[in-house]
């Protein structure tokens, strides 16, 4: 699916502005130290899904989600003033699980590759050396 270039640009602008607003303007203690990782703006530019991570927390924190949801109206109003666009997208917030997903995939790949790396190095070199030195006649003799 192609993404609208204007939606991508608007998403990047919203991400920058939200980062500043959350640091300087929002006083809700529930939000704490939140990092905006991505903003996906719909093709019609009416809705934006904001992905975030909470510094120092491994999983979802319902208090942070509730704080961001309650601040969404304030943030949308502040965005409308700073971005100067006709219609400011409605904001929805979601915990970014892409990093956790990536770590999990890396662990799975490492687990699968470790036995192969140990077995493949010793056997692979011996097999290649025997084939290269003995020519075609040595393939059936060792076994």
Tab-separated table of N, CA and C in Angstrom, residues 13-62:
chain	number	residue	atom	x	y	z
A	13	UNK	N	6.108	16.026	11.304
A	13	UNK	CA	5.897	17.308	11.993
A	13	UNK	C	5.152	17.114	13.306
A	14	UNK	N	4.136	16.281	13.284
A	14	UNK	CA	3.374	16.010	14.506
A	14	UNK	C	4.281	15.358	15.546
A	15	UNK	N	5.126	14.436	15.122
A	15	UNK	CA	6.035	13.767	16.050
A	15	UNK	C	6.960	14.784	16.721
A	16	UNK	N	7.534	15.689	15.931
A	16	UNK	CA	8.425	16.711	16.499
A	16	UNK	C	7.682	17.608	17.484
A	17	UNK	N	6.506	18.069	17.090
A	17	UNK	CA	5.737	18.980	17.940
A	17	UNK	C	5.262	18.297	19.218
A	18	UNK	N	4.780	17.059	19.098
A	18	UNK	CA	4.308	16.345	20.286
A	18	UNK	C	5.435	16.108	21.280
A	19	UNK	N	6.623	15.814	20.767
A	19	UNK	CA	7.770	15.616	21.648
A	19	UNK	C	8.022	16.875	22.474
A	20	UNK	N	7.993	18.020	21.818
A	20	UNK	CA	8.199	19.284	22.528
A	20	UNK	C	7.048	19.576	23.491
A	21	UNK	N	5.831	19.371	23.057
A	21	UNK	CA	4.669	19.653	23.902
A	21	UNK	C	4.650	18.773	25.147
A	22	UNK	N	4.967	17.504	24.981
A	22	UNK	CA	4.952	16.603	26.137
A	22	UNK	C	6.038	16.981	27.147
A	23	UNK	N	7.155	17.472	26.671
A	23	UNK	CA	8.236	17.866	27.583
A	23	UNK	C	7.945	19.177	28.286
A	24	UNK	N	7.350	20.133	27.564
A	24	UNK	CA	7.237	21.490	28.104
A	24	UNK	C	5.860	21.878	28.600
A	25	UNK	N	4.810	21.401	27.973
A	25	UNK	CA	3.474	21.920	28.250
A	25	UNK	C	2.586	21.011	29.098
A	26	UNK	N	2.706	19.718	28.923
A	26	UNK	CA	1.804	18.791	29.612
A	26	UNK	C	2.295	18.586	31.042
A	27	UNK	N	1.400	18.811	31.993
A	27	UNK	CA	1.769	18.730	33.411
A	27	UNK	C	1.240	17.472	34.098
A	28	UNK	N	0.631	16.580	33.366
A	28	UNK	CA	0.045	15.366	33.948
A	28	UNK	C	1.142	14.422	34.420
A	29	UNK	N	1.121	14.081	35.716
A	29	UNK	CA	2.161	13.206	36.278
A	29	UNK	C	2.086	11.789	35.736
A	30	UNK	N	0.928	11.372	35.258
A	30	UNK	CA	0.776	10.006	34.748
A	30	UNK	C	1.627	9.772	33.509
A	31	UNK	N	1.856	10.821	32.745
A	31	UNK	CA	2.571	10.662	31.482
A	31	UNK	C	4.053	10.421	31.726
A	32	UNK	N	4.682	11.172	32.585
A	32	UNK	CA	6.088	10.943	32.915
A	32	UNK	C	7.005	11.135	31.723
A	33	UNK	N	7.966	10.235	31.585
A	33	UNK	CA	8.982	10.328	30.540
A	33	UNK	C	8.580	9.452	29.355
A	34	UNK	N	7.861	10.046	28.430
A	34	UNK	CA	7.342	9.339	27.262
A	34	UNK	C	8.109	9.773	26.024
A	35	UNK	N	8.456	8.817	25.189
A	35	UNK	CA	9.125	9.091	23.919
A	35	UNK	C	8.161	8.759	22.788
A	36	UNK	N	7.948	9.704	21.901
A	36	UNK	CA	7.117	9.471	20.715
A	36	UNK	C	8.010	8.824	19.664
A	37	UNK	N	7.689	7.598	19.278
A	37	UNK	CA	8.537	6.863	18.339
A	37	UNK	C	8.076	6.992	16.890
A	38	UNK	N	6.772	7.150	16.673
A	38	UNK	CA	6.257	7.257	15.304
A	38	UNK	C	4.854	7.837	15.335
A	39	UNK	N	4.476	8.424	14.213
A	39	UNK	CA	3.111	8.922	14.045
A	39	UNK	C	2.651	8.486	12.658
A	40	UNK	N	1.581	7.719	12.618
A	40	UNK	CA	0.986	7.293	11.343
A	40	UNK	C	-0.262	8.120	11.099
A	41	UNK	N	-0.214	8.928	10.052
A	41	UNK	CA	-1.352	9.769	9.699
A	41	UNK	C	-2.107	9.078	8.572
A	42	UNK	N	-3.424	9.019	8.699
A	42	UNK	CA	-4.265	8.394	7.672
A	42	UNK	C	-4.168	9.191	6.374
A	43	UNK	N	-4.477	8.543	5.283
A	43	UNK	CA	-4.391	9.178	3.975
A	43	UNK	C	-5.262	10.410	3.831
A	44	UNK	N	-6.394	10.434	4.541
A	44	UNK	CA	-7.272	11.604	4.465
A	44	UNK	C	-6.870	12.711	5.443
A	45	UNK	N	-5.796	12.477	6.205
A	45	UNK	CA	-5.224	13.445	7.149
A	45	UNK	C	-6.177	13.801	8.293
A	46	UNK	N	-7.153	12.956	8.569
A	46	UNK	CA	-8.122	13.235	9.637
A	46	UNK	C	-7.771	12.570	10.964
A	47	UNK	N	-7.033	11.459	10.922
A	47	UNK	CA	-6.671	10.758	12.154
A	47	UNK	C	-5.177	10.466	12.151
A	48	UNK	N	-4.618	10.436	13.342
A	48	UNK	CA	-3.205	10.113	13.495
A	48	UNK	C	-3.046	9.161	14.666
A	49	UNK	N	-2.322	8.080	14.438
A	49	UNK	CA	-2.030	7.137	15.505
A	49	UNK	C	-0.607	7.409	15.970
A	50	UNK	N	-0.477	7.735	17.253
A	50	UNK	CA	0.799	8.124	17.833
A	50	UNK	C	1.341	6.942	18.636
A	51	UNK	N	2.529	6.482	18.271
A	51	UNK	CA	3.165	5.371	18.968
A	51	UNK	C	4.184	5.929	19.957
A	52	UNK	N	4.190	5.370	21.154
A	52	UNK	CA	5.061	5.881	22.202
A	52	UNK	C	5.705	4.749	22.986
A	53	UNK	N	6.806	5.097	23.657
A	53	UNK	CA	7.477	4.206	24.601
A	53	UNK	C	7.612	4.956	25.920
A	54	UNK	N	7.541	4.212	27.009
A	54	UNK	CA	7.729	4.798	28.326
A	54	UNK	C	9.122	4.429	28.792
A	55	UNK	N	9.919	5.438	29.089
A	55	UNK	CA	11.296	5.209	29.531
A	55	UNK	C	11.293	4.518	30.880
A	56	UNK	N	12.045	3.427	30.972
A	56	UNK	CA	12.167	2.710	32.232
A	56	UNK	C	11.097	1.670	32.476
A	57	UNK	N	10.170	1.481	31.570
A	57	UNK	CA	9.108	0.479	31.731
A	57	UNK	C	9.188	-0.504	30.576
A	58	UNK	N	9.015	-1.778	30.912
A	58	UNK	CA	9.113	-2.812	29.880
A	58	UNK	C	7.808	-2.984	29.111
A	59	UNK	N	6.680	-2.917	29.794
A	59	UNK	CA	5.412	-3.188	29.133
A	59	UNK	C	4.471	-2.003	29.173
A	60	UNK	N	3.221	-2.295	28.923
A	60	UNK	CA	2.191	-1.262	28.900
A	60	UNK	C	1.881	-0.782	30.318
A	61	UNK	N	1.659	0.511	30.446
A	61	UNK	CA	1.258	1.109	31.718
A	61	UNK	C	-0.081	1.799	31.476
A	62	UNK	N	-1.163	1.275	32.042
A	62	UNK	CA	-2.477	1.863	31.775
A	62	UNK	C	-2.590	3.309	32.255
